[in-house]
XYZ file of C-alpha atoms in Angstrom:
704
model
C 44.063 -213.294 -47.701
C 44.426 -210.034 -49.767
C 43.966 -208.020 -46.411
C 46.668 -209.827 -44.657
C 49.324 -209.464 -47.780
C 48.589 -205.905 -48.220
C 49.078 -205.248 -44.255
C 52.644 -207.281 -44.120
C 53.694 -204.971 -47.359
C 52.959 -202.173 -45.322
C 54.591 -203.295 -42.317
C 57.427 -204.106 -44.303
C 57.460 -200.551 -45.673
C 57.233 -199.126 -42.566
C 60.460 -201.340 -41.169
C 62.262 -199.762 -44.005
C 61.807 -196.412 -43.716
C 62.462 -196.381 -40.079
C 65.890 -198.255 -40.547
C 66.663 -196.106 -43.970
C 66.453 -192.390 -44.288
C 67.586 -190.241 -47.393
C 68.733 -186.680 -47.407
C 69.777 -184.708 -50.681
C 71.367 -181.540 -51.098
C 69.649 -178.499 -52.304
C 71.098 -179.152 -56.194
C 71.478 -182.610 -55.898
C 74.802 -183.488 -56.081
C 75.028 -185.478 -52.653
C 72.888 -187.973 -51.167
C 73.048 -188.901 -47.544
C 71.499 -191.635 -46.372
C 70.778 -192.767 -42.376
C 69.954 -196.479 -41.455
C 70.287 -198.580 -38.302
C 71.835 -201.861 -38.542
C 69.793 -204.953 -37.431
C 71.901 -204.855 -34.029
C 70.181 -200.754 -33.776
C 73.209 -199.471 -34.780
C 73.170 -195.922 -36.113
C 74.961 -195.670 -39.255
C 75.052 -193.247 -42.348
C 76.742 -192.802 -46.079
C 77.571 -190.172 -48.600
C 77.258 -190.184 -52.112
C 79.011 -187.479 -54.656
C 77.478 -187.134 -57.801
C 76.209 -190.965 -57.547
C 79.320 -192.254 -56.051
C 80.407 -193.327 -52.411
C 82.462 -191.084 -50.845
C 81.714 -192.552 -47.380
C 81.084 -195.820 -47.035
C 78.519 -197.161 -44.236
C 79.970 -195.719 -40.736
C 78.876 -196.301 -37.865
C 77.645 -193.242 -34.969
C 77.225 -193.520 -31.513
C 79.027 -192.950 -28.396
C 80.488 -194.823 -25.280
C 79.831 -193.894 -21.947
C 81.710 -194.001 -18.939
C 80.777 -195.874 -16.070
C 77.442 -196.888 -17.837
C 75.914 -200.156 -17.794
C 74.958 -199.883 -21.325
C 76.104 -196.930 -23.918
C 74.715 -194.849 -26.731
C 75.638 -197.256 -29.173
C 73.300 -199.515 -30.323
C 69.747 -201.242 -29.406
C 68.016 -197.994 -31.365
C 64.840 -197.897 -32.888
C 63.724 -194.372 -34.744
C 60.628 -192.841 -33.306
C 60.645 -189.684 -35.255
C 61.794 -187.786 -38.289
C 62.121 -184.385 -39.227
C 62.908 -183.141 -42.390
C 63.595 -179.362 -42.992
C 65.151 -176.673 -45.498
C 66.659 -173.635 -44.624
C 68.355 -170.529 -47.216
C 69.624 -167.440 -45.747
C 71.826 -164.785 -46.993
C 74.252 -163.036 -43.686
C 76.938 -160.592 -43.950
C 79.962 -161.476 -41.542
C 81.847 -158.636 -40.049
C 84.878 -159.569 -41.578
C 85.518 -162.180 -44.040
C 86.635 -163.079 -47.308
C 83.289 -162.510 -49.370
C 80.306 -159.875 -48.059
C 77.764 -161.880 -47.984
C 77.514 -166.028 -47.404
C 74.742 -167.861 -48.630
C 73.661 -170.604 -45.614
C 71.463 -173.165 -47.231
C 70.830 -177.022 -46.562
C 68.424 -179.314 -46.212
C 67.999 -181.058 -42.698
C 66.909 -184.534 -41.106
C 66.687 -184.886 -37.537
C 66.499 -188.561 -36.526
C 65.173 -189.160 -33.486
C 66.498 -192.707 -31.564
C 65.235 -194.700 -28.271
C 66.865 -196.564 -27.055
C 65.425 -199.999 -25.507
C 66.248 -201.468 -22.505
C 67.063 -197.722 -21.248
C 64.392 -195.874 -22.765
C 67.340 -193.311 -23.813
C 66.928 -190.409 -26.173
C 69.103 -189.552 -29.076
C 68.869 -187.066 -31.850
C 71.456 -187.752 -34.397
C 71.104 -184.491 -37.108
C 72.196 -184.154 -40.801
C 73.040 -180.992 -42.590
C 73.563 -181.293 -46.122
C 74.845 -178.642 -48.280
C 75.932 -178.028 -51.711
C 79.135 -178.424 -50.702
C 79.240 -181.261 -48.015
C 77.532 -182.716 -45.125
C 77.542 -181.574 -40.895
C 76.229 -183.807 -38.284
C 76.283 -184.028 -34.740
C 74.838 -185.832 -31.809
C 71.631 -183.453 -29.597
C 71.174 -185.178 -25.984
C 67.049 -183.844 -24.946
C 65.595 -183.404 -21.793
C 64.986 -186.457 -20.498
C 64.862 -188.505 -16.793
C 67.063 -191.378 -17.858
C 70.226 -189.346 -19.645
C 71.140 -186.226 -17.567
C 74.549 -186.556 -16.841
C 77.146 -188.623 -17.582
C 80.955 -188.968 -18.983
C 82.272 -189.575 -22.264
C 84.604 -192.411 -22.620
C 84.759 -191.777 -26.374
C 82.458 -190.915 -29.360
C 82.838 -193.540 -32.029
C 81.879 -191.494 -35.159
C 82.980 -193.116 -37.859
C 84.366 -192.025 -41.392
C 85.018 -194.784 -43.808
C 87.133 -194.575 -46.286
C 86.611 -195.656 -50.150
C 89.755 -196.521 -50.855
C 94.020 -195.932 -49.606
C 93.550 -192.072 -50.577
C 96.247 -189.734 -50.361
C 96.377 -187.735 -47.589
C 97.951 -184.443 -46.149
C 98.199 -184.956 -42.016
C 100.107 -184.079 -39.229
C 100.324 -186.428 -36.504
C 97.360 -186.883 -33.736
C 98.331 -184.991 -30.524
C 96.549 -183.709 -27.688
C 98.794 -180.148 -26.913
C 100.289 -179.315 -30.299
C 99.441 -178.719 -34.107
C 102.546 -177.167 -35.070
C 103.752 -179.612 -37.509
C 105.038 -179.620 -41.121
C 102.097 -181.574 -43.224
C 103.349 -185.214 -44.573
C 101.882 -186.181 -47.644
C 101.156 -190.170 -48.129
C 98.608 -193.073 -48.808
C 96.637 -193.812 -46.199
C 98.144 -196.907 -45.519
C 101.677 -195.429 -45.262
C 100.645 -193.139 -42.221
C 101.534 -195.866 -39.625
C 105.136 -196.269 -41.014
C 105.627 -192.446 -41.153
C 104.273 -191.475 -37.854
C 107.399 -190.823 -35.848
C 108.936 -188.952 -38.635
C 106.160 -186.786 -38.477
C 106.202 -186.297 -34.748
C 109.015 -183.422 -34.747
C 109.783 -181.569 -30.917
C 107.702 -179.358 -29.060
C 107.788 -177.783 -25.815
C 104.164 -179.523 -25.560
C 103.045 -182.566 -27.136
C 101.536 -185.982 -26.052
C 100.584 -188.308 -28.736
C 98.149 -191.118 -28.671
C 98.759 -193.365 -31.809
C 100.112 -194.366 -34.949
C 98.059 -194.055 -37.015
C 96.108 -190.815 -35.405
C 95.988 -188.011 -37.225
C 94.126 -184.265 -36.698
C 91.865 -182.347 -38.468
C 91.146 -180.719 -40.408
C 92.259 -183.266 -42.493
C 92.497 -183.220 -46.423
C 92.392 -186.394 -48.666
C 92.068 -187.171 -52.378
C 90.803 -190.080 -54.555
C 92.602 -191.843 -57.016
C 89.716 -190.599 -59.211
C 90.583 -186.840 -58.193
C 88.196 -185.988 -55.671
C 88.798 -184.396 -52.735
C 87.483 -184.657 -49.282
C 88.208 -182.734 -45.914
C 87.591 -183.937 -42.649
C 86.478 -181.337 -39.567
C 84.436 -180.517 -37.033
C 82.769 -177.201 -36.476
C 81.207 -174.946 -33.425
C 83.641 -176.652 -30.890
C 81.396 -175.331 -27.309
C 81.678 -177.587 -24.375
C 82.976 -180.515 -25.991
C 86.741 -181.972 -26.563
C 88.345 -181.693 -29.431
C 88.031 -184.225 -32.020
C 91.316 -186.148 -33.844
C 90.763 -189.311 -36.166
C 92.323 -192.816 -35.550
C 92.699 -194.779 -38.898
C 91.836 -198.707 -38.766
C 94.497 -198.668 -41.664
C 93.412 -202.491 -42.548
C 89.703 -201.441 -43.185
C 90.511 -197.420 -44.147
C 87.718 -196.285 -41.456
C 88.819 -193.418 -39.279
C 87.220 -193.183 -35.804
C 86.632 -190.046 -33.941
C 89.427 -189.775 -30.874
C 88.459 -187.132 -28.317
C 90.953 -184.933 -26.213
C 90.844 -186.820 -22.764
C 91.107 -184.724 -19.732
C 93.623 -185.078 -16.791
C 91.560 -187.787 -15.456
C 91.064 -189.376 -19.064
C 87.650 -188.782 -19.411
C 86.523 -187.521 -22.579
C 83.723 -185.445 -21.920
C 81.426 -184.345 -18.827
C 78.213 -183.582 -20.298
C 75.166 -182.423 -18.452
C 71.487 -182.750 -20.931
C 70.262 -180.819 -22.590
C 73.512 -180.397 -24.751
C 75.002 -181.569 -28.182
C 78.062 -182.202 -29.420
C 79.909 -180.146 -32.399
C 79.294 -180.819 -36.208
C 81.255 -183.174 -37.545
C 81.827 -182.102 -40.899
C 82.659 -183.954 -44.359
C 83.261 -181.236 -47.634
C 83.647 -182.816 -50.839
C 84.382 -181.644 -54.770
C 86.109 -183.046 -57.732
C 87.864 -179.390 -57.551
C 90.166 -178.068 -54.891
C 89.169 -174.861 -55.469
C 85.650 -175.304 -54.171
C 86.991 -177.297 -51.010
C 88.839 -173.473 -50.190
C 85.920 -171.709 -51.373
C 83.481 -173.673 -48.523
C 81.707 -171.610 -45.892
C 79.978 -174.895 -44.360
C 82.566 -174.934 -41.278
C 80.852 -171.038 -40.787
C 77.284 -171.947 -41.605
C 77.470 -174.687 -39.092
C 77.826 -172.004 -36.230
C 75.619 -169.691 -34.663
C 75.045 -166.649 -35.842
C 76.965 -163.262 -34.021
C 76.100 -162.851 -30.426
C 77.656 -159.267 -30.224
C 75.184 -156.663 -31.297
C 77.194 -154.027 -31.035
C 80.410 -155.041 -33.550
C 81.687 -151.324 -34.609
C 85.150 -152.011 -32.484
C 85.891 -154.970 -34.197
C 88.115 -153.722 -37.004
C 90.482 -155.863 -39.268
C 94.351 -154.902 -38.597
C 97.625 -155.185 -40.336
C 100.378 -154.489 -37.770
C 103.903 -154.795 -37.046
C 105.532 -155.774 -33.995
C 108.406 -156.198 -31.436
C 108.267 -160.197 -32.499
C 110.627 -161.784 -34.629
C 113.913 -160.235 -33.621
C 112.629 -161.975 -29.990
C 111.845 -165.427 -32.256
C 115.267 -165.395 -34.246
C 117.271 -164.497 -31.070
C 118.231 -161.165 -31.463
C 116.761 -159.537 -28.879
C 115.105 -161.145 -25.700
C 111.506 -161.221 -23.665
C 113.133 -160.441 -20.035
C 114.905 -157.484 -18.885
C 117.405 -158.815 -16.906
C 119.973 -161.695 -16.534
C 120.272 -160.881 -12.561
C 117.854 -163.256 -11.136
C 117.598 -166.899 -11.375
C 113.724 -167.382 -10.648
C 111.631 -164.687 -9.815
C 108.352 -163.494 -7.738
C 105.459 -161.131 -8.949
C 105.478 -158.467 -6.207
C 108.464 -159.588 -4.148
C 111.360 -159.262 -7.037
C 112.618 -155.663 -7.115
C 113.441 -154.634 -11.058
C 113.987 -151.439 -9.953
C 117.663 -152.399 -8.673
C 118.135 -155.137 -11.515
C 120.921 -154.473 -14.386
C 119.314 -154.354 -17.714
C 120.417 -156.872 -19.829
C 121.244 -155.413 -22.970
C 118.842 -157.592 -25.153
C 115.605 -156.865 -23.829
C 112.995 -155.858 -27.114
C 110.150 -154.014 -25.437
C 111.923 -151.103 -24.367
C 110.863 -147.917 -24.853
C 113.157 -146.491 -27.521
C 112.534 -149.857 -29.564
C 109.099 -149.301 -29.523
C 108.763 -146.175 -30.611
C 111.079 -147.254 -33.469
C 108.152 -149.436 -34.501
C 105.486 -147.219 -33.767
C 106.815 -144.394 -36.161
C 107.665 -147.157 -38.640
C 104.201 -148.419 -38.577
C 103.000 -144.731 -38.596
C 105.073 -143.932 -41.549
C 104.134 -146.824 -43.369
C 100.330 -147.013 -42.914
C 100.064 -149.884 -40.575
C 97.144 -149.910 -37.553
C 99.365 -151.138 -34.765
C 101.821 -152.472 -32.946
C 102.664 -155.691 -30.986
C 104.871 -155.598 -28.345
C 105.815 -158.725 -26.442
C 108.138 -158.822 -23.494
C 106.845 -155.971 -21.715
C 105.397 -157.346 -18.274
C 107.490 -158.627 -15.241
C 108.132 -162.546 -15.314
C 109.891 -163.402 -18.401
C 112.720 -164.369 -16.589
C 111.598 -168.059 -15.495
C 108.339 -168.293 -16.935
C 108.581 -171.628 -18.724
C 108.958 -174.972 -18.011
C 108.748 -174.637 -13.948
C 104.880 -175.676 -14.239
C 104.464 -172.148 -12.477
C 100.978 -171.532 -11.530
C 101.948 -167.033 -10.647
C 103.763 -166.581 -13.518
C 102.335 -163.147 -14.866
C 99.787 -160.670 -13.609
C 99.549 -158.946 -17.121
C 98.963 -155.755 -15.035
C 102.922 -154.908 -14.435
C 105.450 -153.159 -16.973
C 109.393 -153.711 -16.637
C 111.011 -150.369 -15.793
C 112.093 -149.483 -19.114
C 108.312 -150.040 -20.541
C 106.000 -146.819 -20.421
C 102.971 -147.785 -20.326
C 101.290 -144.922 -20.528
C 104.332 -142.631 -22.112
C 103.900 -145.079 -24.728
C 100.012 -144.959 -24.983
C 100.398 -141.458 -25.693
C 102.672 -141.518 -28.182
C 101.506 -144.102 -29.864
C 98.106 -142.421 -30.201
C 99.892 -139.217 -31.476
C 100.785 -141.230 -34.539
C 97.321 -143.021 -35.140
C 98.823 -146.163 -34.235
C 97.355 -148.508 -31.561
C 99.572 -150.991 -29.598
C 98.486 -155.074 -29.290
C 98.525 -156.477 -25.870
C 100.446 -159.679 -25.252
C 99.123 -161.683 -22.564
C 101.264 -164.891 -22.479
C 99.852 -167.690 -19.978
C 102.647 -170.156 -20.239
C 99.931 -172.391 -19.982
C 98.345 -171.093 -16.634
C 94.949 -171.284 -17.267
C 94.082 -171.109 -14.187
C 96.082 -167.874 -13.137
C 94.860 -166.183 -16.313
C 91.554 -166.603 -15.506
C 92.441 -164.979 -12.060
C 93.894 -162.235 -13.910
C 91.894 -161.750 -16.727
C 88.701 -158.811 -15.453
C 91.722 -156.701 -14.220
C 94.162 -157.262 -17.043
C 91.258 -156.473 -19.827
C 90.305 -153.622 -17.965
C 93.642 -152.170 -17.689
C 94.111 -152.825 -21.788
C 90.849 -150.470 -22.011
C 92.840 -147.796 -19.364
C 95.403 -147.584 -21.779
C 94.215 -147.677 -25.286
C 94.504 -151.116 -26.065
C 91.530 -153.165 -27.866
C 93.195 -156.327 -29.321
C 94.885 -158.684 -27.492
C 97.561 -161.428 -28.587
C 97.681 -164.521 -26.176
C 99.189 -167.568 -25.487
C 99.467 -170.849 -23.931
C 102.982 -172.051 -24.381
C 104.331 -175.185 -22.410
C 102.126 -177.931 -20.656
C 99.020 -176.396 -19.127
C 98.094 -175.670 -15.599
C 95.955 -177.606 -13.853
C 99.065 -180.191 -14.359
C 98.184 -182.669 -16.527
C 95.155 -181.177 -18.304
C 95.505 -181.028 -22.299
C 95.612 -178.275 -24.437
C 92.584 -179.609 -26.452
C 90.891 -181.081 -23.506
C 87.242 -180.095 -22.871
C 88.078 -178.252 -19.725
C 90.748 -175.910 -21.222
C 88.486 -175.313 -24.686
C 85.951 -174.159 -22.351
C 88.441 -171.625 -21.357
C 89.479 -170.532 -24.504
C 85.866 -169.723 -25.385
C 85.460 -167.934 -21.684
C 88.203 -165.706 -22.288
C 86.996 -164.856 -25.865
C 83.423 -164.050 -24.032
C 85.156 -162.216 -21.485
C 86.927 -160.276 -23.910
C 83.819 -159.476 -25.862
C 82.396 -157.432 -22.832
C 85.471 -155.486 -22.766
C 84.844 -154.772 -26.590
C 88.937 -156.607 -27.071
C 89.783 -158.479 -30.246
C 91.640 -162.075 -29.759
C 94.437 -163.470 -31.416
C 94.990 -166.812 -29.420
C 97.995 -168.644 -30.161
C 98.266 -172.515 -28.696
C 95.122 -172.544 -28.522
C 92.473 -175.579 -29.795
C 92.657 -174.627 -33.886
C 89.849 -172.829 -34.802
C 86.287 -174.538 -35.719
C 84.357 -171.504 -37.261
C 83.312 -169.557 -33.925
C 84.435 -166.705 -35.465
C 80.841 -166.287 -36.917
C 79.494 -165.933 -33.204
C 82.378 -164.183 -31.378
C 84.125 -162.142 -34.542
C 85.767 -160.590 -31.948
C 88.257 -163.461 -32.509
C 90.265 -162.106 -35.087
C 93.018 -164.829 -35.203
C 94.829 -167.968 -34.090
C 97.810 -169.231 -34.507
C 97.041 -173.404 -33.891
C 99.621 -174.351 -36.577
C 103.188 -174.326 -37.455
C 103.629 -170.313 -38.235
C 106.330 -168.546 -39.484
C 108.060 -168.691 -36.211
C 109.458 -172.420 -37.329
C 111.329 -170.588 -39.985
C 113.565 -169.391 -37.585
C 113.668 -172.921 -35.117
C 114.981 -174.664 -38.650
C 112.901 -173.655 -41.368
C 109.077 -175.167 -42.430
C 108.470 -177.234 -45.795
C 108.786 -175.061 -48.629
C 105.353 -176.203 -49.670
C 103.729 -175.973 -46.233
C 101.624 -172.833 -47.590
C 100.214 -174.602 -50.278
C 98.382 -177.009 -47.319
C 97.781 -174.571 -45.175
C 94.392 -173.445 -46.420
C 93.193 -177.058 -46.819
C 93.818 -177.920 -43.492
C 93.882 -175.299 -40.833
C 92.176 -172.567 -42.280
C 88.997 -174.197 -42.964
C 88.277 -173.475 -39.587
C 89.510 -169.717 -39.527
C 91.501 -167.605 -40.019
C 95.305 -167.874 -39.004
C 97.802 -165.597 -38.201
C 100.657 -166.576 -40.124
C 102.873 -163.511 -39.147
C 104.172 -163.170 -42.796
C 106.286 -160.716 -45.019
C 110.283 -161.867 -44.122
C 112.437 -160.711 -46.449
C 115.815 -161.407 -44.667
C 115.733 -165.247 -45.167
C 119.370 -166.114 -43.736
C 118.308 -165.532 -40.267
C 122.110 -166.118 -39.165
C 122.378 -162.156 -40.414
C 119.943 -161.163 -37.269
C 121.350 -163.778 -34.787
C 124.885 -165.523 -35.609
C 123.890 -168.510 -33.765
C 120.699 -169.229 -35.312
C 121.661 -171.162 -38.709
C 117.909 -170.684 -39.895
C 116.987 -169.868 -43.153
C 113.157 -168.918 -43.929
C 111.995 -171.713 -46.927
C 110.405 -168.795 -49.358
C 111.059 -166.134 -51.496
C 110.226 -162.596 -51.183
C 107.588 -163.161 -54.001
C 106.109 -165.910 -51.880
C 106.180 -163.868 -48.836
C 104.167 -161.305 -50.585
C 101.241 -163.807 -51.808
C 100.864 -164.579 -48.562
C 99.018 -161.706 -47.710
C 96.497 -162.889 -50.240
C 96.562 -166.756 -49.834
C 96.720 -166.811 -46.063
C 93.299 -165.299 -45.319
C 93.097 -163.084 -42.121
C 91.378 -159.841 -41.013
C 94.837 -159.450 -39.007
C 98.284 -159.604 -40.707
C 101.779 -158.881 -39.543
C 104.413 -157.551 -41.326
C 106.761 -159.848 -39.278
C 109.891 -158.505 -40.762
C 112.623 -155.853 -39.001
C 112.028 -152.124 -40.476
C 115.762 -152.532 -41.471
C 114.840 -155.428 -44.075
C 111.780 -153.564 -45.297
C 113.505 -150.584 -46.255
C 116.473 -152.297 -47.738
C 113.495 -153.934 -50.036
C 111.526 -150.998 -50.133
C 109.793 -151.884 -53.544
C 108.651 -155.051 -52.645
C 107.265 -153.689 -49.346
C 104.913 -151.450 -51.128
C 102.606 -154.855 -51.680
C 102.414 -155.462 -48.070
C 101.503 -151.825 -47.857
C 99.379 -151.671 -50.366
C 97.412 -154.953 -50.087
C 93.818 -154.624 -48.392
C 92.581 -157.275 -45.309
C 88.895 -157.401 -45.967
C 87.376 -158.387 -48.889
C 83.803 -157.881 -50.841
C 84.746 -161.278 -53.296
C 86.909 -164.142 -53.233
C 87.915 -166.057 -56.069
C 89.907 -169.126 -55.755
C 91.490 -169.508 -59.761
C 93.614 -172.728 -59.126
C 94.871 -175.172 -56.880
C 96.450 -178.410 -55.411
C 97.005 -179.251 -51.880
C 100.667 -179.599 -51.471
C 101.626 -177.705 -54.883
C 100.046 -174.684 -55.572
C 97.314 -171.771 -54.779
C 96.388 -168.867 -57.124
C 93.622 -166.625 -55.261
C 91.822 -163.467 -56.063
C 90.222 -160.729 -53.935
C 88.384 -157.505 -54.010
C 88.868 -155.468 -51.681
C 86.032 -154.470 -49.311
C 84.390 -150.904 -50.540
C 86.635 -150.482 -53.517
C 86.951 -151.517 -57.248
C 90.511 -153.056 -56.530
C 91.910 -156.591 -56.644
C 94.355 -158.700 -55.013
C 96.024 -161.620 -56.235
C 98.527 -164.423 -54.782
C 100.261 -167.268 -55.660
C 101.992 -169.405 -53.802
C 104.170 -172.454 -55.234
C 105.314 -175.813 -53.799
C 108.352 -177.621 -54.385
C 108.866 -177.692 -58.217
C 108.745 -174.652 -60.479
C 105.547 -174.725 -62.701
C 103.678 -171.660 -64.975
C 100.894 -170.313 -63.603
C 98.012 -169.266 -66.118
C 95.135 -167.287 -65.196
C 92.605 -164.680 -66.699
C 91.733 -161.546 -65.112
C 87.535 -162.372 -65.786
C 86.746 -161.434 -62.405
C 87.331 -157.698 -63.129
C 84.227 -155.614 -63.969
C 83.707 -155.288 -68.140
C 84.456 -152.460 -69.512
C 86.766 -151.164 -67.035
C 90.401 -150.559 -67.061
C 93.218 -151.826 -64.525
C 96.998 -151.396 -64.079
C 97.923 -154.593 -62.496
C 101.751 -154.037 -60.933
C 102.644 -157.689 -60.777
C 105.573 -158.696 -57.828
C 107.095 -161.938 -59.397
C 110.279 -164.346 -58.808
C 112.919 -163.742 -60.915
C 113.965 -166.187 -63.287
C 117.051 -167.540 -61.344
C 114.941 -167.558 -58.128
C 114.613 -170.036 -55.641
C 113.785 -170.451 -51.814
C 116.851 -172.062 -50.340
C 119.435 -170.834 -53.170
C 118.494 -166.988 -54.423
C 115.272 -166.062 -52.077
C 115.595 -162.433 -52.614
C 115.640 -162.153 -56.635
C 112.407 -160.724 -57.959
C 110.703 -158.620 -60.673
C 108.353 -155.695 -60.383
C 106.642 -154.735 -63.253
C 102.906 -152.692 -64.654
C 100.857 -153.411 -66.859
C 97.167 -152.193 -68.294
C 94.901 -155.364 -67.818
C 90.767 -155.932 -68.663
C 88.809 -158.475 -67.580
C 89.657 -159.998 -70.989
C 93.049 -159.773 -70.024
C 95.568 -163.558 -69.267
C 98.760 -163.847 -67.400
C 101.459 -166.499 -67.806
C 103.674 -166.578 -65.047
C 106.408 -168.385 -63.739
C 106.060 -169.753 -60.079
C 109.907 -171.015 -58.549
C 110.265 -173.673 -55.789
C 108.893 -171.624 -52.847
C 108.177 -168.986 -54.830
C 105.229 -167.561 -56.314
C 103.499 -163.730 -57.423
C 101.567 -161.348 -55.674
C 99.148 -158.394 -57.758
C 97.721 -155.020 -57.091
C 95.198 -154.221 -59.574
C 94.212 -150.655 -59.381
C 91.433 -149.537 -61.677
C 92.451 -146.377 -63.729
C 90.199 -143.712 -63.333
């Protein structure tokens, strides 16, 4: 009888082990538990400091045209735990060294009736959790189509969220702050017009999603290493407060064509009771593969100006002529056309920007509208829209390259695809070689409008693969990529650091399209920037757009001090001084900060933060003892209180503070600022006013 009881106890214990596995983070603040429900459905939950932040949530995938999906009837046949700890050096970044430290649990599942295996791999860091699905080589699961991924994130309450509507084609929305239960009622208002968009649900939202609980815990939901898979959105069950993954479909409605062995991207949950730690997290980067480019010496952060803002505001145009209602590349003879007089990419205008860049220490000039095809480039579902190598008659490729080179400046190439990715791939090798031959080492690519092939979406698997193909092909030609309108980044810049920038959110251009919310830049670092740097194109000094174009009544909802601070708070190795040279000359003392501020860093300290309200960051310039501080403020005036204990002990510094004037306001008095110099040490403190839509910027230079 004793032997029977002992055997029964062992069997019960074994069943419990196979149904529940715990994983702790290295410092022990997080505990993740994996288990199988009675029907064999995989689940997980996550605790932070002994409190549940994600309740029991289901895992699995629904398959198309398959008798049985990967949802239930699983048994655990193997578990493996490992610990990993390394320090790695990014090619560029917010810090010189990143620690990658996690505990891992890999659970191998076998499905009854199909004899299929699925591995769910969990990595628990000191700042959160990453997990993914892995499909090993096996005879019963080779090629399969994902109908929907059914990953859940079950919330513990009606949290406050900072969200944009779920959309297959754009992220260019202002953020809405609301309770989760309010999303459904606010969705229609939050869904503003764009040239290409497709929503899917009144409770659908996009990642990176920022949440805050009533207890003051911050939760960020996103994904990492999005490769050969479709982009994940989240759909909210607002009765039970459960988010479920919602993948972007292709033209046929399929959400993923898979071939084993393969795996999904990582699903990420970053958690802290301090908002600054969300901003400081490197979890997304750490879940990506190490750098695959052997020689990275050609990848260099750059500060640039460009022929762009005058086009965005309507002061000048991309197109060369008004003679042709339609053009055909290789057929239309632009040499016989009358210039329209508004074309921005002329030799004389580009030289003006090159001169300005050289005089003020900028490394590059972006030129848009230089190539044939802009007369009918948009809205016609046109396949052969650009060839990326043929300039307009008033743009001398070789002459301008020589002129820029003589001034120590490079020109940044512009490849707008008008969404025609097949056409871009058709011309890509020739276009990249053209860049090599003419001294361009960076390209801004664009995907404005509906995608061709027709019916595809900007964030579907096939188009995600196109963005990756363009990036890897560019690396072969030693070209850096700044992709606009592409899928939002997921840390792939660790693996391919030639991805020096992305737009993939509502950028500064929208300030000329009616304006953005004044607190927009206090939300973006908690959302869009979690996956990688943004080419936000800051530095606007003239807020009244009608002064550039009388027909454009837009207003830039920011103060000048706020615009300066963005160079620090909106991290990017690619930073544009986006305004016109004459506006910088008008405010030369404020422009000095843009000239001085670094774009690559050894250290970054997030001093204070609250999503939607304020962010203050201090960064140490690469290879120096100089620091730069940026503060951006939301809708309400506040006093920012910081100390300078990040400075080296025993050293003396001169701080130049660029701040809002007392009567400044983003709407009524945006150009009012003050500049003062003070001596500081690591014992100094600062109390500084930030007005609505305002902020401050500080350069801190070691006193020799």
